[in-house]
């Protein structure tokens, strides 16, 4: 039984080439670097699109508030009263 295991180990030892292992590791390292760079580019592109969308939405909201100034002030006052009521109620 042990003879079979030793033969398999010695067969692996004969076929094992350290330089081939280093070449495979270098290739793998290159793949990982490429993957990391691609992921970074994709993330920065997505971040830029999200930032542009949020900025455009904020400008649209600001324009709507400027167009409806009275309604914006009443809405803000109403939110302030509700939040003040909730805060005073929770402190009792």
mmCIF file with all atom_site columns, C-alpha atoms in Angstrom:
data_model
loop_
_atom_site.group_PDB
_atom_site.id
_atom_site.type_symbol
_atom_site.label_atom_id
_atom_site.label_alt_id
_atom_site.label_comp_id
_atom_site.label_asym_id
_atom_site.label_entity_id
_atom_site.label_seq_id
_atom_site.pdbx_PDB_ins_code
_atom_site.Cartn_x
_atom_site.Cartn_y
_atom_site.Cartn_z
_atom_site.occupancy
_atom_site.B_iso_or_equiv
_atom_site.pdbx_formal_charge
_atom_site.auth_seq_id
_atom_site.auth_comp_id
_atom_site.auth_asym_id
_atom_site.auth_atom_id
_atom_site.pdbx_PDB_model_num
ATOM 1  C CA . UNK A 1 1  ? 0.000   0.000  0.000   1.00 0.00 ? 1  UNK A CA 1
ATOM 2  C CA . UNK A 1 2  ? 2.742   2.468  0.867   1.00 0.00 ? 2  UNK A CA 1
ATOM 3  C CA . UNK A 1 3  ? 4.619   1.593  -2.263  1.00 0.00 ? 3  UNK A CA 1
ATOM 4  C CA . UNK A 1 4  ? 1.773   2.917  -4.440  1.00 0.00 ? 4  UNK A CA 1
ATOM 5  C CA . UNK A 1 5  ? 1.674   6.232  -2.581  1.00 0.00 ? 5  UNK A CA 1
ATOM 6  C CA . UNK A 1 6  ? 5.440   6.593  -2.871  1.00 0.00 ? 6  UNK A CA 1
ATOM 7  C CA . UNK A 1 7  ? 5.326   5.894  -6.596  1.00 0.00 ? 7  UNK A CA 1
ATOM 8  C CA . UNK A 1 8  ? 2.636   8.537  -7.088  1.00 0.00 ? 8  UNK A CA 1
ATOM 9  C CA . UNK A 1 9  ? 4.674   11.044 -5.088  1.00 0.00 ? 9  UNK A CA 1
ATOM 10 C CA . UNK A 1 10 ? 7.854   10.297 -6.977  1.00 0.00 ? 10 UNK A CA 1
ATOM 11 C CA . UNK A 1 11 ? 5.988   10.581 -10.278 1.00 0.00 ? 11 UNK A CA 1
ATOM 12 C CA . UNK A 1 12 ? 4.747   14.017 -9.205  1.00 0.00 ? 12 UNK A CA 1
ATOM 13 C CA . UNK A 1 13 ? 8.283   14.983 -8.222  1.00 0.00 ? 13 UNK A CA 1
ATOM 14 C CA . UNK A 1 14 ? 9.654   14.054 -11.628 1.00 0.00 ? 14 UNK A CA 1
ATOM 15 C CA . UNK A 1 15 ? 7.011   16.052 -13.511 1.00 0.00 ? 15 UNK A CA 1
ATOM 16 C CA . UNK A 1 16 ? 7.297   19.052 -11.224 1.00 0.00 ? 16 UNK A CA 1
ATOM 17 C CA . UNK A 1 17 ? 9.121   22.007 -12.784 1.00 0.00 ? 17 UNK A CA 1
ATOM 18 C CA . UNK A 1 18 ? 9.728   25.073 -10.615 1.00 0.00 ? 18 UNK A CA 1
ATOM 19 C CA . UNK A 1 19 ? 10.251  27.432 -13.560 1.00 0.00 ? 19 UNK A CA 1
ATOM 20 C CA . UNK A 1 20 ? 6.908   26.319 -15.017 1.00 0.00 ? 20 UNK A CA 1
ATOM 21 C CA . UNK A 1 21 ? 5.270   27.096 -11.674 1.00 0.00 ? 21 UNK A CA 1
ATOM 22 C CA . UNK A 1 22 ? 6.820   30.579 -11.648 1.00 0.00 ? 22 UNK A CA 1
ATOM 23 C CA . UNK A 1 23 ? 5.581   31.181 -15.201 1.00 0.00 ? 23 UNK A CA 1
ATOM 24 C CA . UNK A 1 24 ? 2.066   30.144 -14.216 1.00 0.00 ? 24 UNK A CA 1
ATOM 25 C CA . UNK A 1 25 ? 2.183   32.405 -11.153 1.00 0.00 ? 25 UNK A CA 1
ATOM 26 C CA . UNK A 1 26 ? 3.330   35.338 -13.313 1.00 0.00 ? 26 UNK A CA 1
ATOM 27 C CA . UNK A 1 27 ? 0.492   34.683 -15.741 1.00 0.00 ? 27 UNK A CA 1
ATOM 28 C CA . UNK A 1 28 ? -1.988  34.496 -12.887 1.00 0.00 ? 28 UNK A CA 1
ATOM 29 C CA . UNK A 1 29 ? -0.599  37.721 -11.416 1.00 0.00 ? 29 UNK A CA 1
ATOM 30 C CA . UNK A 1 30 ? -1.126  39.429 -14.780 1.00 0.00 ? 30 UNK A CA 1
ATOM 31 C CA . UNK A 1 31 ? -4.723  38.221 -14.947 1.00 0.00 ? 31 UNK A CA 1
ATOM 32 C CA . UNK A 1 32 ? -5.420  39.491 -11.428 1.00 0.00 ? 32 UNK A CA 1
ATOM 33 C CA . UNK A 1 33 ? -3.892  42.888 -12.230 1.00 0.00 ? 33 UNK A CA 1
ATOM 34 C CA . UNK A 1 34 ? -5.985  43.193 -15.393 1.00 0.00 ? 34 UNK A CA 1
ATOM 35 C CA . UNK A 1 35 ? -9.118  42.205 -13.498 1.00 0.00 ? 35 UNK A CA 1
ATOM 36 C CA . UNK A 1 36 ? -8.380  44.727 -10.751 1.00 0.00 ? 36 UNK A CA 1
ATOM 37 C CA . UNK A 1 37 ? -7.800  47.524 -13.256 1.00 0.00 ? 37 UNK A CA 1
ATOM 38 C CA . UNK A 1 38 ? -10.988 46.704 -15.155 1.00 0.00 ? 38 UNK A CA 1
ATOM 39 C CA . UNK A 1 39 ? -13.001 46.618 -11.934 1.00 0.00 ? 39 UNK A CA 1
ATOM 40 C CA . UNK A 1 40 ? -11.561 49.975 -10.884 1.00 0.00 ? 40 UNK A CA 1
ATOM 41 C CA . UNK A 1 41 ? -12.400 51.557 -14.228 1.00 0.00 ? 41 UNK A CA 1
ATOM 42 C CA . UNK A 1 42 ? -15.925 50.168 -14.083 1.00 0.00 ? 42 UNK A CA 1
ATOM 43 C CA . UNK A 1 43 ? -16.427 51.413 -10.528 1.00 0.00 ? 43 UNK A CA 1
ATOM 44 C CA . UNK A 1 44 ? -15.157 54.910 -11.329 1.00 0.00 ? 44 UNK A CA 1
ATOM 45 C CA . UNK A 1 45 ? -17.385 55.048 -14.412 1.00 0.00 ? 45 UNK A CA 1
ATOM 46 C CA . UNK A 1 46 ? -20.416 53.972 -12.354 1.00 0.00 ? 46 UNK A CA 1
ATOM 47 C CA . UNK A 1 47 ? -19.529 56.477 -9.634  1.00 0.00 ? 47 UNK A CA 1
ATOM 48 C CA . UNK A 1 48 ? -19.306 59.268 -12.211 1.00 0.00 ? 48 UNK A CA 1
ATOM 49 C CA . UNK A 1 49 ? -22.696 58.384 -13.669 1.00 0.00 ? 49 UNK A CA 1
ATOM 50 C CA . UNK A 1 50 ? -24.291 58.217 -10.213 1.00 0.00 ? 50 UNK A CA 1
ATOM 51 C CA . UNK A 1 51 ? -22.744 61.562 -9.247  1.00 0.00 ? 51 UNK A CA 1
ATOM 52 C CA . UNK A 1 52 ? -24.009 63.176 -12.455 1.00 0.00 ? 52 UNK A CA 1
ATOM 53 C CA . UNK A 1 53 ? -27.497 61.762 -11.910 1.00 0.00 ? 53 UNK A CA 1
ATOM 54 C CA . UNK A 1 54 ? -27.610 62.963 -8.291  1.00 0.00 ? 54 UNK A CA 1
ATOM 55 C CA . UNK A 1 55 ? -26.360 66.396 -9.288  1.00 0.00 ? 55 UNK A CA 1
ATOM 56 C CA . UNK A 1 56 ? -28.949 66.718 -12.045 1.00 0.00 ? 56 UNK A CA 1
ATOM 57 C CA . UNK A 1 57 ? -31.711 65.593 -9.682  1.00 0.00 ? 57 UNK A CA 1
ATOM 58 C CA . UNK A 1 58 ? -30.597 68.101 -7.041  1.00 0.00 ? 58 UNK A CA 1
ATOM 59 C CA . UNK A 1 59 ? -30.635 70.912 -9.611  1.00 0.00 ? 59 UNK A CA 1
ATOM 60 C CA . UNK A 1 60 ? -34.104 69.857 -10.776 1.00 0.00 ? 60 UNK A CA 1
ATOM 61 C CA . UNK A 1 61 ? -35.364 69.834 -7.181  1.00 0.00 ? 61 UNK A CA 1
ATOM 62 C CA . UNK A 1 62 ? -33.857 73.272 -6.593  1.00 0.00 ? 62 UNK A CA 1
ATOM 63 C CA . UNK A 1 63 ? -35.559 74.617 -9.721  1.00 0.00 ? 63 UNK A CA 1
ATOM 64 C CA . UNK A 1 64 ? -38.912 73.175 -8.608  1.00 0.00 ? 64 UNK A CA 1
ATOM 65 C CA . UNK A 1 65 ? -38.488 74.738 -5.147  1.00 0.00 ? 65 UNK A CA 1
ATOM 66 C CA . UNK A 1 66 ? -37.662 78.116 -6.681  1.00 0.00 ? 66 UNK A CA 1
ATOM 67 C CA . UNK A 1 67 ? -40.712 77.893 -8.953  1.00 0.00 ? 67 UNK A CA 1
ATOM 68 C CA . UNK A 1 68 ? -43.003 76.985 -6.029  1.00 0.00 ? 68 UNK A CA 1
ATOM 69 C CA . UNK A 1 69 ? -41.444 79.026 -3.237  1.00 0.00 ? 69 UNK A CA 1
ATOM 70 C CA . UNK A 1 70 ? -44.583 79.386 -1.092  1.00 0.00 ? 70 UNK A CA 1
ATOM 71 C CA . UNK A 1 71 ? -45.355 75.668 -1.190  1.00 0.00 ? 71 UNK A CA 1
ATOM 72 C CA . UNK A 1 72 ? -41.710 74.867 -0.385  1.00 0.00 ? 72 UNK A CA 1
ATOM 73 C CA . UNK A 1 73 ? -41.747 77.138 2.652   1.00 0.00 ? 73 UNK A CA 1
ATOM 74 C CA . UNK A 1 74 ? -45.037 75.674 3.936   1.00 0.00 ? 74 UNK A CA 1
ATOM 75 C CA . UNK A 1 75 ? -43.770 72.133 3.420   1.00 0.00 ? 75 UNK A CA 1
ATOM 76 C CA . UNK A 1 76 ? -40.533 72.924 5.265   1.00 0.00 ? 76 UNK A CA 1
ATOM 77 C CA . UNK A 1 77 ? -42.456 74.551 8.105   1.00 0.00 ? 77 UNK A CA 1
ATOM 78 C CA . UNK A 1 78 ? -44.737 71.496 8.335   1.00 0.00 ? 78 UNK A CA 1
ATOM 79 C CA . UNK A 1 79 ? -41.779 69.109 8.499   1.00 0.00 ? 79 UNK A CA 1
ATOM 80 C CA . UNK A 1 80 ? -40.205 71.260 11.204  1.00 0.00 ? 80 UNK A CA 1
ATOM 81 C CA . UNK A 1 81 ? -43.394 71.205 13.295  1.00 0.00 ? 81 UNK A CA 1
ATOM 82 C CA . UNK A 1 82 ? -43.765 67.415 12.962  1.00 0.00 ? 82 UNK A CA 1
ATOM 83 C CA . UNK A 1 83 ? -40.121 66.754 13.847  1.00 0.00 ? 83 UNK A CA 1
ATOM 84 C CA . UNK A 1 84 ? -40.314 69.177 16.796  1.00 0.00 ? 84 UNK A CA 1
ATOM 85 C CA . UNK A 1 85 ? -43.461 67.441 18.031  1.00 0.00 ? 85 UNK A CA 1
ATOM 86 C CA . UNK A 1 86 ? -41.811 64.014 17.781  1.00 0.00 ? 86 UNK A CA 1
ATOM 87 C CA . UNK A 1 87 ? -38.697 65.210 19.598  1.00 0.00 ? 87 UNK A CA 1
ATOM 88 C CA . UNK A 1 88 ? -40.666 66.819 22.403  1.00 0.00 ? 88 UNK A CA 1
ATOM 89 C CA . UNK A 1 89 ? -42.867 63.749 22.732  1.00 0.00 ? 89 UNK A CA 1
ATOM 90 C CA . UNK A 1 90 ? -39.899 61.376 22.956  1.00 0.00 ? 90 UNK A CA 1
ATOM 91 C CA . UNK A 1 91 ? -38.191 63.444 25.681  1.00 0.00 ? 91 UNK A CA 1
ATOM 92 C CA . UNK A 1 92 ? -41.205 63.227 28.042  1.00 0.00 ? 92 UNK A CA 1
#
